[in-house]
Amino acid sequence: MEKTIVAAVQMNSGFEKYKNVRLAADLVTEAARKGARLVALPELFSWQGNSREIPLASESIPGPTTMRMAELAARLKLFLLCGSILEKNPRGPRPFNTSFLINPSGRITGMYRKLHLFRVRLPNGAFINEKAAYSAGAEIVTVPTPLGRIGFSLCYDLRFPELYRAMVDCGATIIAVPSSFTFATGKAHWEVLLRARAIENQVYVIAPNQHGKDPQGTQRYGHSMIVDPWGNVLASRREGNGVIYAQLDLTYLKQVRKNLPCLRQRRKDLIRQ
């Protein structure tokens, strides 16, 4: 399938999981009505809340949220990239931050556990430490689909270009970056990093983000975005709940790679193993 409509959903998820999941379902349904074949939700779309409540907010995969999303994808007959949920860790108290793809038959065809965990002190003095709350994943994940091979990443992963190059080496033509980027870091780096990852890897980047204040008072950046392989921003939403759309054209992607064959011209002899 050379051309297809894709959508990225922007949300302001809170601590009431049923409300978040219902809103996500409504926005995915809206995207389906407008012809989207692939819809991506933001990181932690089903729940954002107090760190003390993380164990209660975590669930197994499959579980209630995955089953609800699988039914939705099957009914709407689309690919649904479920940004992430907190997945129970059978080996310890800290859950994984897990993204998963559901196909139009309602089957989970790929799961990715966030590799890089955010640990930073923001300019306002707030300290965010995902390492204290979550367990890190250990695998790079790409999944073949009729729309193209999709690579998985989450939020802070965006700052690690080697991950994206590894996904392209696996054949990725579309890379998802579901996020809950903070306002402080997003204002400085969000767009430039998304466009850089798209340009240097000659891929489409789909980046649904959280917006507004989360339940702990951290301001999220919004500006969900879809970027093409030349670095053009095809769609963006500054703030508010909603959906953005763009057409992905694999013929155009192949032409970009043919005209500017930088992926084939890499000096692999200079890369340390």
PDB file of N, CA and C in Angstrom, residues 69-116:
ATOM      1  N   MET A  69      -9.062  -1.816  23.434  1.00  0.00           N
ATOM      2  CA  MET A  69      -8.473  -1.263  22.226  1.00  0.00           C
ATOM      3  C   MET A  69      -8.488  -2.269  21.077  1.00  0.00           C
ATOM      4  N   ALA A  70      -8.329  -3.545  21.385  1.00  0.00           N
ATOM      5  CA  ALA A  70      -8.381  -4.578  20.349  1.00  0.00           C
ATOM      6  C   ALA A  70      -9.779  -4.668  19.733  1.00  0.00           C
ATOM      7  N   GLU A  71     -10.788  -4.579  20.570  1.00  0.00           N
ATOM      8  CA  GLU A  71     -12.163  -4.586  20.058  1.00  0.00           C
ATOM      9  C   GLU A  71     -12.404  -3.378  19.159  1.00  0.00           C
ATOM     10  N   LEU A  72     -11.855  -2.224  19.561  1.00  0.00           N
ATOM     11  CA  LEU A  72     -12.024  -0.994  18.796  1.00  0.00           C
ATOM     12  C   LEU A  72     -11.338  -1.111  17.430  1.00  0.00           C
ATOM     13  N   ALA A  73     -10.100  -1.584  17.416  1.00  0.00           N
ATOM     14  CA  ALA A  73      -9.361  -1.716  16.161  1.00  0.00           C
ATOM     15  C   ALA A  73     -10.063  -2.679  15.208  1.00  0.00           C
ATOM     16  N   ALA A  74     -10.572  -3.774  15.758  1.00  0.00           N
ATOM     17  CA  ALA A  74     -11.268  -4.751  14.917  1.00  0.00           C
ATOM     18  C   ALA A  74     -12.569  -4.175  14.364  1.00  0.00           C
ATOM     19  N   ARG A  75     -13.290  -3.442  15.171  1.00  0.00           N
ATOM     20  CA  ARG A  75     -14.559  -2.859  14.713  1.00  0.00           C
ATOM     21  C   ARG A  75     -14.327  -1.807  13.644  1.00  0.00           C
ATOM     22  N   LEU A  76     -13.274  -1.005  13.815  1.00  0.00           N
ATOM     23  CA  LEU A  76     -12.994   0.075  12.863  1.00  0.00           C
ATOM     24  C   LEU A  76     -12.110  -0.379  11.705  1.00  0.00           C
ATOM     25  N   LYS A  77     -11.567  -1.589  11.826  1.00  0.00           N
ATOM     26  CA  LYS A  77     -10.724  -2.182  10.775  1.00  0.00           C
ATOM     27  C   LYS A  77      -9.523  -1.280  10.446  1.00  0.00           C
ATOM     28  N   LEU A  78      -8.749  -0.963  11.487  1.00  0.00           N
ATOM     29  CA  LEU A  78      -7.550  -0.146  11.305  1.00  0.00           C
ATOM     30  C   LEU A  78      -6.420  -0.646  12.197  1.00  0.00           C
ATOM     31  N   PHE A  79      -5.220  -0.133  11.911  1.00  0.00           N
ATOM     32  CA  PHE A  79      -4.073  -0.377  12.784  1.00  0.00           C
ATOM     33  C   PHE A  79      -4.097   0.673  13.889  1.00  0.00           C
ATOM     34  N   LEU A  80      -3.983   0.223  15.129  1.00  0.00           N
ATOM     35  CA  LEU A  80      -4.044   1.122  16.282  1.00  0.00           C
ATOM     36  C   LEU A  80      -2.757   0.990  17.080  1.00  0.00           C
ATOM     37  N   LEU A  81      -1.976   2.073  17.060  1.00  0.00           N
ATOM     38  CA  LEU A  81      -0.724   2.124  17.828  1.00  0.00           C
ATOM     39  C   LEU A  81      -1.062   2.728  19.189  1.00  0.00           C
ATOM     40  N   CYS A  82      -1.160   1.880  20.172  1.00  0.00           N
ATOM     41  CA  CYS A  82      -1.557   2.320  21.512  1.00  0.00           C
ATOM     42  C   CYS A  82      -0.326   2.854  22.233  1.00  0.00           C
ATOM     43  N   GLY A  83      -0.182   4.178  22.205  1.00  0.00           N
ATOM     44  CA  GLY A  83       0.968   4.918  22.723  1.00  0.00           C
ATOM     45  C   GLY A  83       1.726   4.180  23.791  1.00  0.00           C
ATOM     46  N   SER A  84       1.161   4.097  24.983  1.00  0.00           N
ATOM     47  CA  SER A  84       1.697   3.199  25.997  1.00  0.00           C
ATOM     48  C   SER A  84       0.739   3.117  27.174  1.00  0.00           C
ATOM     49  N   ILE A  85       0.866   2.001  27.884  1.00  0.00           N
ATOM     50  CA  ILE A  85       0.208   1.828  29.178  1.00  0.00           C
ATOM     51  C   ILE A  85       1.253   1.289  30.143  1.00  0.00           C
ATOM     52  N   LEU A  86       0.923   1.273  31.425  1.00  0.00           N
ATOM     53  CA  LEU A  86       1.811   0.685  32.424  1.00  0.00           C
ATOM     54  C   LEU A  86       1.531  -0.810  32.495  1.00  0.00           C
ATOM     55  N   GLU A  87       2.539  -1.594  32.127  1.00  0.00           N
ATOM     56  CA  GLU A  87       2.404  -3.047  32.086  1.00  0.00           C
ATOM     57  C   GLU A  87       3.010  -3.673  33.336  1.00  0.00           C
ATOM     58  N   LYS A  88       2.236  -4.493  34.034  1.00  0.00           N
ATOM     59  CA  LYS A  88       2.743  -5.168  35.225  1.00  0.00           C
ATOM     60  C   LYS A  88       3.988  -5.967  34.895  1.00  0.00           C
ATOM     61  N   ASN A  89       4.952  -5.887  35.813  1.00  0.00           N
ATOM     62  CA  ASN A  89       6.214  -6.598  35.667  1.00  0.00           C
ATOM     63  C   ASN A  89       6.189  -7.813  36.589  1.00  0.00           C
ATOM     64  N   PRO A  90       6.168  -9.018  36.026  1.00  0.00           N
ATOM     65  CA  PRO A  90       6.094 -10.207  36.887  1.00  0.00           C
ATOM     66  C   PRO A  90       7.325 -10.416  37.752  1.00  0.00           C
ATOM     67  N   ARG A  91       8.422  -9.679  37.454  1.00  0.00           N
ATOM     68  CA  ARG A  91       9.674  -9.884  38.187  1.00  0.00           C
ATOM     69  C   ARG A  91       9.963  -8.810  39.215  1.00  0.00           C
ATOM     70  N   GLY A  92       9.036  -7.856  39.381  1.00  0.00           N
ATOM     71  CA  GLY A  92       9.302  -6.801  40.348  1.00  0.00           C
ATOM     72  C   GLY A  92       8.185  -5.797  40.433  1.00  0.00           C
ATOM     73  N   PRO A  93       8.306  -4.823  41.350  1.00  0.00           N
ATOM     74  CA  PRO A  93       7.220  -3.870  41.591  1.00  0.00           C
ATOM     75  C   PRO A  93       7.129  -2.750  40.557  1.00  0.00           C
ATOM     76  N   ARG A  94       8.201  -2.507  39.821  1.00  0.00           N
ATOM     77  CA  ARG A  94       8.189  -1.389  38.868  1.00  0.00           C
ATOM     78  C   ARG A  94       7.701  -1.874  37.511  1.00  0.00           C
ATOM     79  N   PRO A  95       6.615  -1.315  36.990  1.00  0.00           N
ATOM     80  CA  PRO A  95       6.058  -1.778  35.718  1.00  0.00           C
ATOM     81  C   PRO A  95       6.903  -1.311  34.537  1.00  0.00           C
ATOM     82  N   PHE A  96       6.613  -1.883  33.383  1.00  0.00           N
ATOM     83  CA  PHE A  96       7.170  -1.398  32.128  1.00  0.00           C
ATOM     84  C   PHE A  96       6.235  -0.336  31.546  1.00  0.00           C
ATOM     85  N   ASN A  97       6.819   0.604  30.817  1.00  0.00           N
ATOM     86  CA  ASN A  97       6.056   1.579  30.045  1.00  0.00           C
ATOM     87  C   ASN A  97       5.987   1.008  28.626  1.00  0.00           C
ATOM     88  N   THR A  98       4.847   0.433  28.261  1.00  0.00           N
ATOM     89  CA  THR A  98       4.763  -0.451  27.101  1.00  0.00           C
ATOM     90  C   THR A  98       3.834   0.072  26.021  1.00  0.00           C
ATOM     91  N   SER A  99       4.360   0.117  24.810  1.00  0.00           N
ATOM     92  CA  SER A  99       3.602   0.482  23.619  1.00  0.00           C
ATOM     93  C   SER A  99       3.248  -0.787  22.858  1.00  0.00           C
ATOM     94  N   PHE A 100       2.104  -0.787  22.180  1.00  0.00           N
ATOM     95  CA  PHE A 100       1.735  -1.986  21.419  1.00  0.00           C
ATOM     96  C   PHE A 100       0.902  -1.612  20.203  1.00  0.00           C
ATOM     97  N   LEU A 101       1.027  -2.447  19.177  1.00  0.00           N
ATOM     98  CA  LEU A 101       0.304  -2.252  17.921  1.00  0.00           C
ATOM     99  C   LEU A 101      -0.744  -3.339  17.769  1.00  0.00           C
ATOM    100  N   ILE A 102      -1.964  -2.922  17.423  1.00  0.00           N
ATOM    101  CA  ILE A 102      -3.061  -3.848  17.180  1.00  0.00           C
ATOM    102  C   ILE A 102      -3.436  -3.767  15.705  1.00  0.00           C
ATOM    103  N   ASN A 103      -3.599  -4.919  15.062  1.00  0.00           N
ATOM    104  CA  ASN A 103      -3.942  -4.910  13.639  1.00  0.00           C
ATOM    105  C   ASN A 103      -5.464  -4.876  13.440  1.00  0.00           C
ATOM    106  N   PRO A 104      -5.932  -4.743  12.193  1.00  0.00           N
ATOM    107  CA  PRO A 104      -7.384  -4.627  11.963  1.00  0.00           C
ATOM    108  C   PRO A 104      -8.195  -5.858  12.330  1.00  0.00           C
ATOM    109  N   SER A 105      -7.522  -6.955  12.645  1.00  0.00           N
ATOM    110  CA  SER A 105      -8.225  -8.140  13.138  1.00  0.00           C
ATOM    111  C   SER A 105      -8.346  -8.148  14.653  1.00  0.00           C
ATOM    112  N   GLY A 106      -7.770  -7.137  15.302  1.00  0.00           N
ATOM    113  CA  GLY A 106      -7.836  -7.052  16.755  1.00  0.00           C
ATOM    114  C   GLY A 106      -6.743  -7.826  17.460  1.00  0.00           C
ATOM    115  N   ARG A 107      -5.682  -8.152  16.737  1.00  0.00           N
ATOM    116  CA  ARG A 107      -4.583  -8.919  17.325  1.00  0.00           C
ATOM    117  C   ARG A 107      -3.382  -8.023  17.602  1.00  0.00           C
ATOM    118  N   ILE A 108      -2.764  -8.193  18.765  1.00  0.00           N
ATOM    119  CA  ILE A 108      -1.531  -7.468  19.078  1.00  0.00           C
ATOM    120  C   ILE A 108      -0.395  -8.072  18.260  1.00  0.00           C
ATOM    121  N   THR A 109       0.217  -7.253  17.399  1.00  0.00           N
ATOM    122  CA  THR A 109       1.272  -7.749  16.514  1.00  0.00           C
ATOM    123  C   THR A 109       2.665  -7.243  16.911  1.00  0.00           C
ATOM    124  N   GLY A 110       2.736  -6.362  17.879  1.00  0.00           N
ATOM    125  CA  GLY A 110       4.032  -5.876  18.342  1.00  0.00           C
ATOM    126  C   GLY A 110       3.906  -5.200  19.689  1.00  0.00           C
ATOM    127  N   MET A 111       4.905  -5.400  20.538  1.00  0.00           N
ATOM    128  CA  MET A 111       4.959  -4.764  21.850  1.00  0.00           C
ATOM    129  C   MET A 111       6.365  -4.240  22.090  1.00  0.00           C
ATOM    130  N   TYR A 112       6.442  -3.022  22.625  1.00  0.00           N
ATOM    131  CA  TYR A 112       7.732  -2.400  22.889  1.00  0.00           C
ATOM    132  C   TYR A 112       7.736  -1.816  24.293  1.00  0.00           C
ATOM    133  N   ARG A 113       8.757  -2.154  25.063  1.00  0.00           N
ATOM    134  CA  ARG A 113       8.932  -1.610  26.408  1.00  0.00           C
ATOM    135  C   ARG A 113       9.997  -0.514  26.364  1.00  0.00           C
ATOM    136  N   LYS A 114       9.646   0.654  26.854  1.00  0.00           N
ATOM    137  CA  LYS A 114      10.499   1.835  26.745  1.00  0.00           C
ATOM    138  C   LYS A 114      11.919   1.542  27.214  1.00  0.00           C
ATOM    139  N   LEU A 115      12.884   1.862  26.359  1.00  0.00           N
ATOM    140  CA  LEU A 115      14.283   1.564  26.646  1.00  0.00           C
ATOM    141  C   LEU A 115      14.946   2.606  27.535  1.00  0.00           C
ATOM    142  N   HIS A 116      14.707   3.888  27.238  1.00  0.00           N
ATOM    143  CA  HIS A 116      15.401   4.980  27.930  1.00  0.00           C
ATOM    144  C   HIS A 116      14.436   5.671  28.898  1.00  0.00           C
TER     145      HIS A 116
END
